[in-house]
Short mmCIF file of C-alpha atoms and ligand atoms in Angstrom, two decimals:
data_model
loop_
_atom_site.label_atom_id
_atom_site.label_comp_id
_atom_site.label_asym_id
_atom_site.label_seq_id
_atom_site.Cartn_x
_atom_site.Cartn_y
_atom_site.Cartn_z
CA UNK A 1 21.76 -9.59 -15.33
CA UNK A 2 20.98 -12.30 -17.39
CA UNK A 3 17.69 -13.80 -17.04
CA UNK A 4 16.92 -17.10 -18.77
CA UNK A 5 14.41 -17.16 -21.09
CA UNK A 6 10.59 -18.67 -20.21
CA UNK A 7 8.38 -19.89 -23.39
CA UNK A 8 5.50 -21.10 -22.26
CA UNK A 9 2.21 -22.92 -24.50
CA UNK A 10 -1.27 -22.48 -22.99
CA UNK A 11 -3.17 -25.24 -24.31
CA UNK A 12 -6.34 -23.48 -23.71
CA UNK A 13 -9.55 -25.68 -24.25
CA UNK A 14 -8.26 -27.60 -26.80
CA UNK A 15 -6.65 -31.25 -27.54
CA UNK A 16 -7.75 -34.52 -26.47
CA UNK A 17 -6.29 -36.86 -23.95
CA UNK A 18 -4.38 -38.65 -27.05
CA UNK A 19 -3.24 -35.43 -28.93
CA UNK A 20 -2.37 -33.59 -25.66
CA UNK A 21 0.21 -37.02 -24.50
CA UNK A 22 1.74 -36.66 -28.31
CA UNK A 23 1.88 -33.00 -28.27
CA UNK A 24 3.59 -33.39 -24.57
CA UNK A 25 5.99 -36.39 -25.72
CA UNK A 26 6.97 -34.24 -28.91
CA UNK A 27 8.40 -31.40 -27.02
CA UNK A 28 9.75 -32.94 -23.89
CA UNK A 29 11.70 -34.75 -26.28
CA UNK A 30 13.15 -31.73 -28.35
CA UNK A 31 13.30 -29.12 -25.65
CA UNK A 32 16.45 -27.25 -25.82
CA UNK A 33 18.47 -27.15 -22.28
CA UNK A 34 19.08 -23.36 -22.50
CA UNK A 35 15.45 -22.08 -22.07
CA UNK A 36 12.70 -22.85 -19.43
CA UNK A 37 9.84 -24.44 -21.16
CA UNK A 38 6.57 -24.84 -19.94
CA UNK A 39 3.11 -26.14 -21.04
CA UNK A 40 -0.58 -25.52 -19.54
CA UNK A 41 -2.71 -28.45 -20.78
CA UNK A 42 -6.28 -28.61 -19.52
CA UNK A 43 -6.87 -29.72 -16.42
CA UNK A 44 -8.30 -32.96 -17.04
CA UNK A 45 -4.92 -33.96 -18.68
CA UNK A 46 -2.57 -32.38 -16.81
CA UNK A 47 -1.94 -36.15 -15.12
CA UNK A 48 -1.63 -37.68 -18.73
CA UNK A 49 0.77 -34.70 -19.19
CA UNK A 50 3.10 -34.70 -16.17
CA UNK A 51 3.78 -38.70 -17.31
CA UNK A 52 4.46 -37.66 -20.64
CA UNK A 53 7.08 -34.86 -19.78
CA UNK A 54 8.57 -36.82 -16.91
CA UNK A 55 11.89 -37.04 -16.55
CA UNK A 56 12.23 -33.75 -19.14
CA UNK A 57 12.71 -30.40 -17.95
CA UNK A 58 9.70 -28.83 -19.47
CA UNK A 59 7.82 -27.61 -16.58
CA UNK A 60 3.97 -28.43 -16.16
CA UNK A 61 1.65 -25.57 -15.61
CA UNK A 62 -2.30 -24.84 -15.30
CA UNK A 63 -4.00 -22.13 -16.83
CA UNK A 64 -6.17 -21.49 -13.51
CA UNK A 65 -6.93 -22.13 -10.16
CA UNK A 66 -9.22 -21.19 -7.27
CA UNK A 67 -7.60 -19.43 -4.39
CA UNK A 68 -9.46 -21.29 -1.18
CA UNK A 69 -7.89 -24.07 -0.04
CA UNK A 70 -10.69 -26.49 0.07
CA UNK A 71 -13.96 -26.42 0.72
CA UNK A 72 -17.64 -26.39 -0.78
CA UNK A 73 -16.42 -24.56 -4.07
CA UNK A 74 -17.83 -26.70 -6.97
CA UNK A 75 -15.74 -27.64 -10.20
CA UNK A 76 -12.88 -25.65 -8.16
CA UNK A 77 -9.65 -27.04 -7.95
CA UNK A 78 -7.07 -25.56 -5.73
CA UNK A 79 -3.20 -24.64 -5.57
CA UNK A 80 -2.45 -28.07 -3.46
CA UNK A 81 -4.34 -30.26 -6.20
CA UNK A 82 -2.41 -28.99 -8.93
CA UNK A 83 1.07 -29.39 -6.88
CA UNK A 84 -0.46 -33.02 -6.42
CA UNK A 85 -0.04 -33.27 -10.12
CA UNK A 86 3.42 -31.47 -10.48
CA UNK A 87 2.09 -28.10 -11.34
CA UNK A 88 4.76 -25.87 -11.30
CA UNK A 89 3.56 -22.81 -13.05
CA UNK A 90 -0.24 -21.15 -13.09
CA UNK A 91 -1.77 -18.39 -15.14
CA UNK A 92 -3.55 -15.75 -13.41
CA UNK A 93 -5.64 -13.03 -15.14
CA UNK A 94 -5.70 -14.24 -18.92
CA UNK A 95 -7.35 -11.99 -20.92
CA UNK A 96 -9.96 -14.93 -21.44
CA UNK A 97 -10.24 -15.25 -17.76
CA UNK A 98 -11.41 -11.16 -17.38
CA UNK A 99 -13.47 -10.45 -20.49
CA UNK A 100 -14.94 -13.70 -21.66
CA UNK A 101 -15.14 -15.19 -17.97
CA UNK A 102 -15.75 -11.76 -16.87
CA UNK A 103 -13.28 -12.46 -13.49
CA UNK A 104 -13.03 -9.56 -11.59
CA UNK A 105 -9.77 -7.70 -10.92
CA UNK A 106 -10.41 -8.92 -6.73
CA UNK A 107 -10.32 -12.57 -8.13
CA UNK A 108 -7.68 -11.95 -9.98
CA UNK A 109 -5.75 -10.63 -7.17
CA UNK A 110 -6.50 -13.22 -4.75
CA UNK A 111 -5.81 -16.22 -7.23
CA UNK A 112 -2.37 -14.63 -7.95
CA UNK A 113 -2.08 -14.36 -4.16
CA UNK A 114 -2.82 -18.29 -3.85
CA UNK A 115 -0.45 -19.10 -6.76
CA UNK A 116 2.40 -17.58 -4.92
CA UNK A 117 1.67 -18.36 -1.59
CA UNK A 118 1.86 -21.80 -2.53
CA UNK A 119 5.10 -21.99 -3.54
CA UNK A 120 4.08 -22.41 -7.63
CA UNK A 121 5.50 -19.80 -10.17
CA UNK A 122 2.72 -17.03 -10.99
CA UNK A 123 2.12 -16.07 -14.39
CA UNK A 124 0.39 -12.67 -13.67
CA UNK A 125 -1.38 -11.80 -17.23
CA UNK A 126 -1.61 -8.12 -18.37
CA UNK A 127 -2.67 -6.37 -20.90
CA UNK A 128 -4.64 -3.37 -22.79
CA UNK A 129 -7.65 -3.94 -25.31
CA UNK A 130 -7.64 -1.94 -28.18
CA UNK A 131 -9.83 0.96 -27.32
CA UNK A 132 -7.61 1.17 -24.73
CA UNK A 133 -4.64 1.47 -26.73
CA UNK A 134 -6.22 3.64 -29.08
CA UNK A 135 -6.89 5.68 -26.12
CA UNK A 136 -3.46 5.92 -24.98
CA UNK A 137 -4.35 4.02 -21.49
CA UNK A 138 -2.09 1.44 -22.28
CA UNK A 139 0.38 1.91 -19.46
CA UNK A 140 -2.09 2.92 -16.69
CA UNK A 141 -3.81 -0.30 -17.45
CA UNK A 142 -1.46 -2.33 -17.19
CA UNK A 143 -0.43 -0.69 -14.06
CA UNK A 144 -3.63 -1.48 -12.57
CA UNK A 145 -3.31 -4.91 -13.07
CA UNK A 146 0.03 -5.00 -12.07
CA UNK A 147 -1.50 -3.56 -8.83
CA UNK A 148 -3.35 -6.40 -8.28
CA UNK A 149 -0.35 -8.30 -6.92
CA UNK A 150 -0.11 -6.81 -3.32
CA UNK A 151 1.42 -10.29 -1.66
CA UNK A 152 4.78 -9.74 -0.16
CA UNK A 153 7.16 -11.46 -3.44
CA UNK A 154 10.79 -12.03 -2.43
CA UNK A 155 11.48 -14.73 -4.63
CA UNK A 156 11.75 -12.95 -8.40
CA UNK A 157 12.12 -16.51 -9.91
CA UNK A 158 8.64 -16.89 -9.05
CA UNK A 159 6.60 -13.90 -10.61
CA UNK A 160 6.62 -13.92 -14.17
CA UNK A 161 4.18 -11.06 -15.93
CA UNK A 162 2.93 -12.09 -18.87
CA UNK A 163 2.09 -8.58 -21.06
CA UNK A 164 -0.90 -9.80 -23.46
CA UNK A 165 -2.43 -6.96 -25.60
CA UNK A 166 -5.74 -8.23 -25.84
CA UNK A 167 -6.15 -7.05 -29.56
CA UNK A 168 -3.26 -9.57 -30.12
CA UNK A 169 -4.68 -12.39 -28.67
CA UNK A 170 -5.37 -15.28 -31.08
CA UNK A 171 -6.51 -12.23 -33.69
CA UNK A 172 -2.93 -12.83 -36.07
CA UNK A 173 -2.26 -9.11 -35.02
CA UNK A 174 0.94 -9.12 -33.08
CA UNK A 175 2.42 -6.30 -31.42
CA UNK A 176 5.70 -5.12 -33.25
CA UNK A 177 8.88 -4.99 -31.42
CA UNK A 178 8.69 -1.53 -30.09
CA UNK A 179 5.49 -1.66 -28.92
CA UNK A 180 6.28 -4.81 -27.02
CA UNK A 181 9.06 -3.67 -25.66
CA UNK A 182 8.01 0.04 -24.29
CA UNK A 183 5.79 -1.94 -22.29
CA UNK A 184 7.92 -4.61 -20.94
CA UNK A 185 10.48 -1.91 -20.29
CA UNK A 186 7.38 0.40 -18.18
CA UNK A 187 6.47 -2.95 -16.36
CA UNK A 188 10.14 -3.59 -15.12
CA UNK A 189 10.50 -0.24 -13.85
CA UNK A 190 6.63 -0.56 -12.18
CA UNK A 191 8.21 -3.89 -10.92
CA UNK A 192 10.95 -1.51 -9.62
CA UNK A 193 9.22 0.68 -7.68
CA UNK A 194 6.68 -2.04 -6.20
CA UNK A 195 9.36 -3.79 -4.76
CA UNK A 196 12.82 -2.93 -5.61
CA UNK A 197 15.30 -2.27 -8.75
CA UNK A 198 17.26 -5.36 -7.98
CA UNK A 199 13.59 -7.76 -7.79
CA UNK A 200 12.76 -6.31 -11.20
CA UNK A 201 15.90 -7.18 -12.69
CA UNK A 202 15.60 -10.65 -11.81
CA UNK A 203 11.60 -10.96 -12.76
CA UNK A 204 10.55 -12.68 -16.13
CA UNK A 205 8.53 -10.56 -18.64
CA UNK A 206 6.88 -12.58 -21.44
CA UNK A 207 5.02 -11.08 -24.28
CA UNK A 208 2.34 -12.99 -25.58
CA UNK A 209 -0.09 -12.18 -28.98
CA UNK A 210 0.28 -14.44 -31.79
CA UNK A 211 3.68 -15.24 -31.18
CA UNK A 212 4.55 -17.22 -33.81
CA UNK A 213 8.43 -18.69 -35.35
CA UNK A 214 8.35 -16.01 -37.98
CA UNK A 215 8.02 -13.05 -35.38
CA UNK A 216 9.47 -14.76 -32.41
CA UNK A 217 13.10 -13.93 -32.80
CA UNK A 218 12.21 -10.15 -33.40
CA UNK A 219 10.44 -9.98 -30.08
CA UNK A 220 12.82 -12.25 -28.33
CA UNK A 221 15.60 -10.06 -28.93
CA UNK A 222 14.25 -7.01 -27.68
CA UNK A 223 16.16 -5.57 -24.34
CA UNK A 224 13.34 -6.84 -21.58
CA UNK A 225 11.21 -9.62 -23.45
CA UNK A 226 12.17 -12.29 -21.43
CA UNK A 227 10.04 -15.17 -23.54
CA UNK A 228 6.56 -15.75 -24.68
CA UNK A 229 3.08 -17.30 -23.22
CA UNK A 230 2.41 -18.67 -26.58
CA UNK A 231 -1.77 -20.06 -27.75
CA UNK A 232 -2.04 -20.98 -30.91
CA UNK A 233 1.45 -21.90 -31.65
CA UNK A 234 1.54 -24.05 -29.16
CA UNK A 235 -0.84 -26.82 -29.73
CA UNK A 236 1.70 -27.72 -32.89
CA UNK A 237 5.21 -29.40 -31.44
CA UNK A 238 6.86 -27.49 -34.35
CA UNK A 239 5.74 -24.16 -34.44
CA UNK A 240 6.32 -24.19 -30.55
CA UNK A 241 9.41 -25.67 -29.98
CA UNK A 242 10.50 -23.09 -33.08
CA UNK A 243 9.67 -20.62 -30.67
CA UNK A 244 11.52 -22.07 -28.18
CA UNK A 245 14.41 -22.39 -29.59
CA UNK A 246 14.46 -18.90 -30.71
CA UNK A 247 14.88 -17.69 -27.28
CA UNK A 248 18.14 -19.64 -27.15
C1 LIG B 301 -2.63 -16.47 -25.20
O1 LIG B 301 -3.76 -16.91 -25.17
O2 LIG B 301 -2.01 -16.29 -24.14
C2 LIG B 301 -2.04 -16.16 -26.50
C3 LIG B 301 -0.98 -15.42 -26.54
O3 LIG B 301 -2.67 -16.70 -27.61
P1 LIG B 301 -2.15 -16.58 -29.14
O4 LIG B 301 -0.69 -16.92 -29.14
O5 LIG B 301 -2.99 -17.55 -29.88
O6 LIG B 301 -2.39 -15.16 -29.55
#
């Protein structure tokens, strides 16, 4: 079946409250209808942000959350906060989030968990880092993390993987078609047996690794890239909505 493509722009820790409200206004104004478009400012603008985008369709998301509900969890903010703000999409598991932040693969698991539970859509981030391709574990790590989502899912519209080779992350290295899409294709059919053929079908697989509007339409067109969770490209309202429009 068809599946609508989902570009995405983590913001990361960049921008300021001014540059993040242009940035916003730029693309909520030249967002194509045909694609799901999303953008993951930090936290401390997402407010700025949802008023900039409202009334759009580009969809607001967060780049992180912390699974309790509430509670004595300092500089924590949780699922209900961000839906407070119009959050409708979260990342979980950025490569940034395991091996610079050093989150473990529980956290990991129960953020995802939250994300879903609360009704958001969950990004779940994936990915091998080069001595891991170079050791041919590719696939069983990114089965491992795709393990890491043990909630019951019945709503495919709401699980998007993200596969992020971590050696293409911000480095200008991208993966080339192929590779991206051998992977995509072994996470559908993991999606497959996880839950069932007709679930993977339906559920969103971005690539992400210095996607940029020179390479996007290569990667775009392969059989089960299903969009991009895009860094550096996105913090330009050119270069991303380029992107964007190359999933149309
Ligand atoms: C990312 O951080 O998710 C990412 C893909 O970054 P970049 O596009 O800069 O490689």
């Amino acid at each position: 079946m068809a599946r609508q493509k989902f570009i995405a722009g983590n913001w990361k820790m960049n921008t300021t409250k001014a540059v993040a409200v242009e940035l916003a206004k730029g693309i909520a104004k030249a967002a194509p209808a045909g694609v799901a478009t999303g953008i993951a400012p930090p936290f401390v603008y997402l407010d700025a942000v949802a008023q900039a985008i409202s009334g759009s369709g580009v969809l607001l998301g967060a780049q992180d959350v912390y699974f309790e509900k509430s509670g004595a969890f300092t500089g924590e903010i949780s699922v209900d906060m961000l839906k407070d703000l119009g959050v409708k999409f979260v990342l979980a598991g950025h490569s940034e989030r395991r091996h610079v932040l050093m989150e473990s693969s529980e956290l990991t698991a129960k953020k995802a968990d939250a994300i879903y539970a609360g009704g958001l859509i969950l990004i779940h981030c994936v990915g091998e880092k080069l001595e891991e391709r170079d050791g041919n574990q590719t696939l069983e790590v990114v089965q491992a993390q795709l393990n890491e989502l043990t909630a019951k899912m019945d709503d495919p519209d709401r699980l998007v993987i993200a596969y992020e080779p971590v050696w293409a992350i911000g480095t200008g290295r991208t993966a080339t078609d192929a590779q991206a899409q051998e992977v995509h294709a072994f996470i559908r059919q993991a999606i497959a047996k996880m839950w069932n053929p007709d679930f993977a079908d339906r559920v969103r697989i971005q690539y992400g690794g210095s996607m940029k509007p020179d390479n996007a339409k290569g990667l775009l067109g392969q059989p089960d890239v299903d969009g991009g969770l895009i860094g550096g490209a996105a913090l330009k309202a050119d270069s991303f909505l380029a992107i964007v429009n190359a999933g149309l």
